[in-house]
Amino acid sequence: MSLRKEHPPEPEWLKARAPVGENYHDLKRLARSLNLHTVCESAHCPNIGECWHHKTATFMMLGNLCTRRCGFCSVPKGRPEPIDLDEPRRVAEAVALLGLEHAVITSVNRDDDLVGGARMFALVIDEIRKQAPGCRVEVLIPDFQGDRQAIEIVVAARPEVLNHNTESVPRLYRVVRSGARYERTLQLLHYAKELNPAGLPSRA
């Protein structure tokens, strides 16, 4: 008689399907042709097949090398290349070609050029509004090491959604988020709210 306990089968919703389908391959070709990165690929997200099938992707700017070494993240780490000033135009082109109504833009950490990284977020917001009028823009920004000028640049560009991940609880920050501080994250969100109390983009 076996004493091994039989475990119930995993539920279907827990299983990630292998990436397939025309939309998946079309989006992959588009990213390659425009030399763009997505957090879906760079972070090895297991849901990439499902998301890309529905034409849902998060574009990742400022290269594919992060200056930080967060323990939970699979994005490559190292010394980044110079900032590509044409990248916002290409991201906006991809958004327009995909016909997106809501675009999500994030980036690696660029602690080597905080203000330069912020300006790229402002540029991509402007470019998307030029090339894909009516598309809502959500930016998922790094903490910019708390640099107020960098935060001001992004808020002044008036994205529809300004997002920033806390990722972990305070006591684990120094372990899993090297270079980040929980208090800095709260200060960023507080300062962004101070700069734009209404929380809505200003339209001329």
mmCIF file of C-alpha atoms in Angstrom:
data_model
loop_
_atom_site.group_PDB
_atom_site.id
_atom_site.type_symbol
_atom_site.label_atom_id
_atom_site.label_comp_id
_atom_site.label_asym_id
_atom_site.label_seq_id
_atom_site.Cartn_x
_atom_site.Cartn_y
_atom_site.Cartn_z
ATOM 1 C CA MET A 1 0.000 0.000 0.000
ATOM 2 C CA SER A 2 1.439 3.366 -1.050
ATOM 3 C CA LEU A 3 1.702 6.083 1.590
ATOM 4 C CA ARG A 4 2.275 8.817 -1.007
ATOM 5 C CA LYS A 5 -0.411 11.457 -0.928
ATOM 6 C CA GLU A 6 -2.118 12.019 -4.252
ATOM 7 C CA HIS A 7 -2.319 15.675 -5.223
ATOM 8 C CA PRO A 8 -5.255 16.983 -7.258
ATOM 9 C CA PRO A 9 -4.473 18.112 -10.805
ATOM 10 C CA GLU A 10 -3.557 21.760 -11.347
ATOM 11 C CA PRO A 11 -6.483 23.943 -12.422
ATOM 12 C CA GLU A 12 -6.576 24.925 -16.093
ATOM 13 C CA TRP A 13 -6.255 28.638 -15.295
ATOM 14 C CA LEU A 14 -2.845 28.002 -13.700
ATOM 15 C CA LYS A 15 -1.343 26.585 -16.881
ATOM 16 C CA ALA A 16 0.344 28.987 -19.296
ATOM 17 C CA ARG A 17 -0.066 28.045 -22.929
ATOM 18 C CA ALA A 18 2.896 28.090 -25.298
ATOM 19 C CA PRO A 19 2.971 31.297 -27.388
ATOM 20 C CA VAL A 20 1.218 30.647 -30.700
ATOM 21 C CA GLY A 21 -1.120 32.357 -33.112
ATOM 22 C CA GLU A 22 -1.015 34.972 -35.838
ATOM 23 C CA ASN A 23 -1.326 37.955 -33.498
ATOM 24 C CA TYR A 24 1.603 36.731 -31.396
ATOM 25 C CA HIS A 25 3.887 36.362 -34.404
ATOM 26 C CA ASP A 26 2.712 39.649 -35.944
ATOM 27 C CA LEU A 27 3.509 41.543 -32.744
ATOM 28 C CA LYS A 28 6.889 39.862 -32.483
ATOM 29 C CA ARG A 29 7.735 40.814 -36.079
ATOM 30 C CA LEU A 30 6.612 44.399 -35.438
ATOM 31 C CA ALA A 31 8.821 44.727 -32.343
ATOM 32 C CA ARG A 32 11.798 43.336 -34.260
ATOM 33 C CA SER A 33 11.256 45.539 -37.307
ATOM 34 C CA LEU A 34 11.128 48.687 -35.158
ATOM 35 C CA ASN A 35 13.921 47.523 -32.839
ATOM 36 C CA LEU A 36 11.721 47.749 -29.748
ATOM 37 C CA HIS A 37 11.772 45.889 -26.458
ATOM 38 C CA THR A 38 8.826 44.661 -24.425
ATOM 39 C CA VAL A 39 8.841 43.821 -20.746
ATOM 40 C CA CYS A 40 6.892 40.710 -21.760
ATOM 41 C CA GLU A 41 9.950 39.239 -23.481
ATOM 42 C CA SER A 42 12.743 40.787 -21.446
ATOM 43 C CA ALA A 43 11.232 39.720 -18.120
ATOM 44 C CA HIS A 44 10.264 36.261 -19.466
ATOM 45 C CA CYS A 45 6.609 36.717 -18.565
ATOM 46 C CA PRO A 46 4.755 33.359 -18.668
ATOM 47 C CA ASN A 47 1.578 35.084 -19.882
ATOM 48 C CA ILE A 48 3.126 36.448 -23.059
ATOM 49 C CA GLY A 49 1.241 34.034 -25.313
ATOM 50 C CA GLU A 50 -2.162 34.983 -23.954
ATOM 51 C CA CYS A 51 -1.457 38.721 -23.845
ATOM 52 C CA TRP A 52 0.089 38.985 -27.277
ATOM 53 C CA HIS A 53 -2.750 36.904 -28.727
ATOM 54 C CA HIS A 54 -5.022 39.763 -27.618
ATOM 55 C CA LYS A 55 -2.554 42.403 -28.899
ATOM 56 C CA THR A 56 -1.679 43.421 -25.342
ATOM 57 C CA ALA A 57 1.961 44.260 -24.692
ATOM 58 C CA THR A 58 3.964 46.617 -22.483
ATOM 59 C CA PHE A 59 6.687 48.434 -24.386
ATOM 60 C CA MET A 60 9.949 48.857 -22.485
ATOM 61 C CA MET A 61 12.055 51.887 -23.342
ATOM 62 C CA LEU A 62 15.595 53.035 -22.629
ATOM 63 C CA GLY A 63 17.222 49.848 -23.876
ATOM 64 C CA ASN A 64 17.240 46.297 -22.599
ATOM 65 C CA LEU A 65 19.845 46.589 -19.813
ATOM 66 C CA CYS A 66 18.839 47.720 -16.340
ATOM 67 C CA THR A 67 21.235 49.503 -13.991
ATOM 68 C CA ARG A 68 19.725 47.755 -10.956
ATOM 69 C CA ARG A 69 19.668 44.127 -9.843
ATOM 70 C CA CYS A 70 16.252 43.436 -8.328
ATOM 71 C CA GLY A 71 16.122 39.845 -7.143
ATOM 72 C CA PHE A 72 12.699 39.069 -8.644
ATOM 73 C CA CYS A 73 13.314 40.471 -12.138
ATOM 74 C CA SER A 74 14.627 38.677 -15.236
ATOM 75 C CA VAL A 75 15.371 41.809 -17.260
ATOM 76 C CA PRO A 76 19.096 41.776 -18.191
ATOM 77 C CA LYS A 77 21.394 43.865 -15.993
ATOM 78 C CA GLY A 78 24.536 45.734 -16.946
ATOM 79 C CA ARG A 79 25.983 48.945 -18.324
ATOM 80 C CA PRO A 80 23.387 50.363 -20.744
ATOM 81 C CA GLU A 81 23.951 51.783 -24.207
ATOM 82 C CA PRO A 82 23.473 55.518 -24.838
ATOM 83 C CA ILE A 83 19.821 56.599 -24.797
ATOM 84 C CA ASP A 84 18.204 56.149 -28.211
ATOM 85 C CA LEU A 85 16.480 59.470 -28.935
ATOM 86 C CA ASP A 86 14.477 57.996 -31.815
ATOM 87 C CA GLU A 87 12.904 55.286 -29.648
ATOM 88 C CA PRO A 88 9.782 57.293 -28.658
ATOM 89 C CA ARG A 89 8.883 57.784 -32.321
ATOM 90 C CA ARG A 90 9.182 54.054 -33.006
ATOM 91 C CA VAL A 91 7.139 53.117 -29.940
ATOM 92 C CA ALA A 92 4.404 55.506 -31.077
ATOM 93 C CA GLU A 93 4.542 54.016 -34.566
ATOM 94 C CA ALA A 94 3.975 50.552 -33.106
ATOM 95 C CA VAL A 95 1.062 51.847 -31.025
ATOM 96 C CA ALA A 96 -0.505 53.404 -34.116
ATOM 97 C CA LEU A 97 0.003 50.297 -36.271
ATOM 98 C CA LEU A 98 -1.585 48.112 -33.584
ATOM 99 C CA GLY A 99 -4.536 50.480 -33.319
ATOM 100 C CA LEU A 100 -4.287 50.587 -29.540
ATOM 101 C CA GLU A 101 -6.791 52.546 -27.475
ATOM 102 C CA HIS A 102 -4.633 52.260 -24.330
ATOM 103 C CA ALA A 103 -0.842 52.021 -24.441
ATOM 104 C CA VAL A 104 1.331 50.987 -21.484
ATOM 105 C CA ILE A 105 4.937 52.178 -21.533
ATOM 106 C CA THR A 106 7.605 51.271 -19.001
ATOM 107 C CA SER A 107 11.398 51.279 -18.957
ATOM 108 C CA VAL A 108 14.459 49.805 -17.375
ATOM 109 C CA ASN A 109 16.102 51.833 -14.612
ATOM 110 C CA ARG A 110 18.602 54.297 -16.039
ATOM 111 C CA ASP A 111 20.389 55.542 -12.929
ATOM 112 C CA ASP A 112 23.144 56.767 -15.242
ATOM 113 C CA ASP A 113 20.841 59.506 -16.650
ATOM 114 C CA LEU A 114 17.728 60.177 -14.553
ATOM 115 C CA VAL A 115 16.594 63.349 -16.304
ATOM 116 C CA GLY A 116 17.355 61.906 -19.733
ATOM 117 C CA GLY A 117 15.186 58.900 -18.950
ATOM 118 C CA ALA A 118 12.338 61.138 -17.798
ATOM 119 C CA ARG A 119 12.528 63.173 -20.980
ATOM 120 C CA MET A 120 12.102 59.984 -22.999
ATOM 121 C CA PHE A 121 8.831 59.283 -21.192
ATOM 122 C CA ALA A 122 7.660 62.817 -22.004
ATOM 123 C CA LEU A 123 8.679 62.374 -25.633
ATOM 124 C CA VAL A 124 6.864 59.063 -26.042
ATOM 125 C CA ILE A 125 3.662 60.532 -24.575
ATOM 126 C CA ASP A 126 3.880 63.391 -27.075
ATOM 127 C CA GLU A 127 4.667 61.058 -29.981
ATOM 128 C CA ILE A 128 1.766 58.717 -29.215
ATOM 129 C CA ARG A 129 -0.628 61.652 -29.170
ATOM 130 C CA LYS A 130 0.687 62.727 -32.564
ATOM 131 C CA GLN A 131 0.666 59.320 -34.229
ATOM 132 C CA ALA A 132 -2.296 57.694 -32.425
ATOM 133 C CA PRO A 133 -4.735 60.463 -31.447
ATOM 134 C CA GLY A 134 -7.220 59.369 -28.816
ATOM 135 C CA CYS A 135 -5.013 56.610 -27.416
ATOM 136 C CA ARG A 136 -4.769 56.720 -23.635
ATOM 137 C CA VAL A 137 -1.191 56.602 -22.353
ATOM 138 C CA GLU A 138 -0.189 54.848 -19.150
ATOM 139 C CA VAL A 139 3.417 55.167 -18.025
ATOM 140 C CA LEU A 140 4.937 52.799 -15.482
ATOM 141 C CA ILE A 141 7.935 54.792 -14.324
ATOM 142 C CA PRO A 142 11.046 53.982 -12.245
ATOM 143 C CA ASP A 143 11.682 55.933 -9.055
ATOM 144 C CA PHE A 144 14.320 58.193 -10.702
ATOM 145 C CA GLN A 145 16.158 57.958 -7.344
ATOM 146 C CA GLY A 146 13.667 60.522 -6.094
ATOM 147 C CA ASP A 147 14.984 63.209 -8.479
ATOM 148 C CA ARG A 148 12.280 65.891 -8.457
ATOM 149 C CA GLN A 149 13.199 67.368 -11.821
ATOM 150 C CA ALA A 150 12.740 63.963 -13.459
ATOM 151 C CA ILE A 151 9.347 63.458 -11.800
ATOM 152 C CA GLU A 152 8.255 66.955 -12.829
ATOM 153 C CA ILE A 153 9.135 66.249 -16.473
ATOM 154 C CA VAL A 154 6.932 63.138 -16.621
ATOM 155 C CA VAL A 155 3.996 64.691 -14.760
ATOM 156 C CA ALA A 156 4.134 67.796 -16.997
ATOM 157 C CA ALA A 157 3.630 65.539 -20.039
ATOM 158 C CA ARG A 158 0.208 64.646 -18.597
ATOM 159 C CA PRO A 159 -0.129 60.901 -19.147
ATOM 160 C CA GLU A 160 -3.639 59.588 -18.535
ATOM 161 C CA VAL A 161 -2.198 57.168 -15.965
ATOM 162 C CA LEU A 162 1.034 57.576 -14.005
ATOM 163 C CA ASN A 163 1.998 54.278 -12.412
ATOM 164 C CA HIS A 164 4.843 53.154 -10.177
ATOM 165 C CA ASN A 165 5.235 49.712 -8.590
ATOM 166 C CA THR A 166 6.067 49.243 -4.935
ATOM 167 C CA GLU A 167 6.927 45.551 -5.640
ATOM 168 C CA SER A 168 7.480 44.530 -2.002
ATOM 169 C CA VAL A 169 6.893 45.275 1.673
ATOM 170 C CA PRO A 170 9.305 47.660 3.466
ATOM 171 C CA ARG A 171 11.315 45.056 5.389
ATOM 172 C CA LEU A 172 12.228 43.154 2.189
ATOM 173 C CA TYR A 173 13.215 46.147 0.069
ATOM 174 C CA ARG A 174 16.949 46.016 0.668
ATOM 175 C CA VAL A 175 16.942 42.289 -0.110
ATOM 176 C CA VAL A 176 14.823 42.140 -3.263
ATOM 177 C CA ARG A 177 15.064 45.703 -4.620
ATOM 178 C CA SER A 178 18.705 46.671 -4.624
ATOM 179 C CA GLY A 179 19.042 50.425 -5.041
ATOM 180 C CA ALA A 180 15.392 51.160 -4.255
ATOM 181 C CA ARG A 181 13.747 52.443 -1.062
ATOM 182 C CA TYR A 182 10.142 51.971 0.034
ATOM 183 C CA GLU A 183 9.997 55.516 1.420
ATOM 184 C CA ARG A 184 11.253 56.881 -1.900
ATOM 185 C CA THR A 185 8.407 55.157 -3.717
ATOM 186 C CA LEU A 186 5.833 56.756 -1.411
ATOM 187 C CA GLN A 187 7.515 60.143 -1.786
ATOM 188 C CA LEU A 188 7.416 59.859 -5.589
ATOM 189 C CA LEU A 189 3.683 59.135 -5.608
ATOM 190 C CA HIS A 190 3.031 61.914 -3.094
ATOM 191 C CA TYR A 191 5.031 64.467 -5.086
ATOM 192 C CA ALA A 192 3.350 63.472 -8.363
ATOM 193 C CA LYS A 193 -0.014 64.075 -6.689
ATOM 194 C CA GLU A 194 1.163 67.456 -5.428
ATOM 195 C CA LEU A 195 2.167 68.442 -8.952
ATOM 196 C CA ASN A 196 -1.149 67.360 -10.437
ATOM 197 C CA PRO A 197 -3.828 67.226 -7.706
ATOM 198 C CA ALA A 198 -6.661 66.552 -10.164
ATOM 199 C CA GLY A 199 -4.921 63.425 -11.429
ATOM 200 C CA LEU A 200 -6.182 64.065 -14.960
ATOM 201 C CA PRO A 201 -4.351 65.181 -18.113
ATOM 202 C CA SER A 202 -4.724 68.830 -19.021
ATOM 203 C CA ARG A 203 -6.012 69.408 -22.554
ATOM 204 C CA ALA A 204 -5.472 72.671 -24.384
#
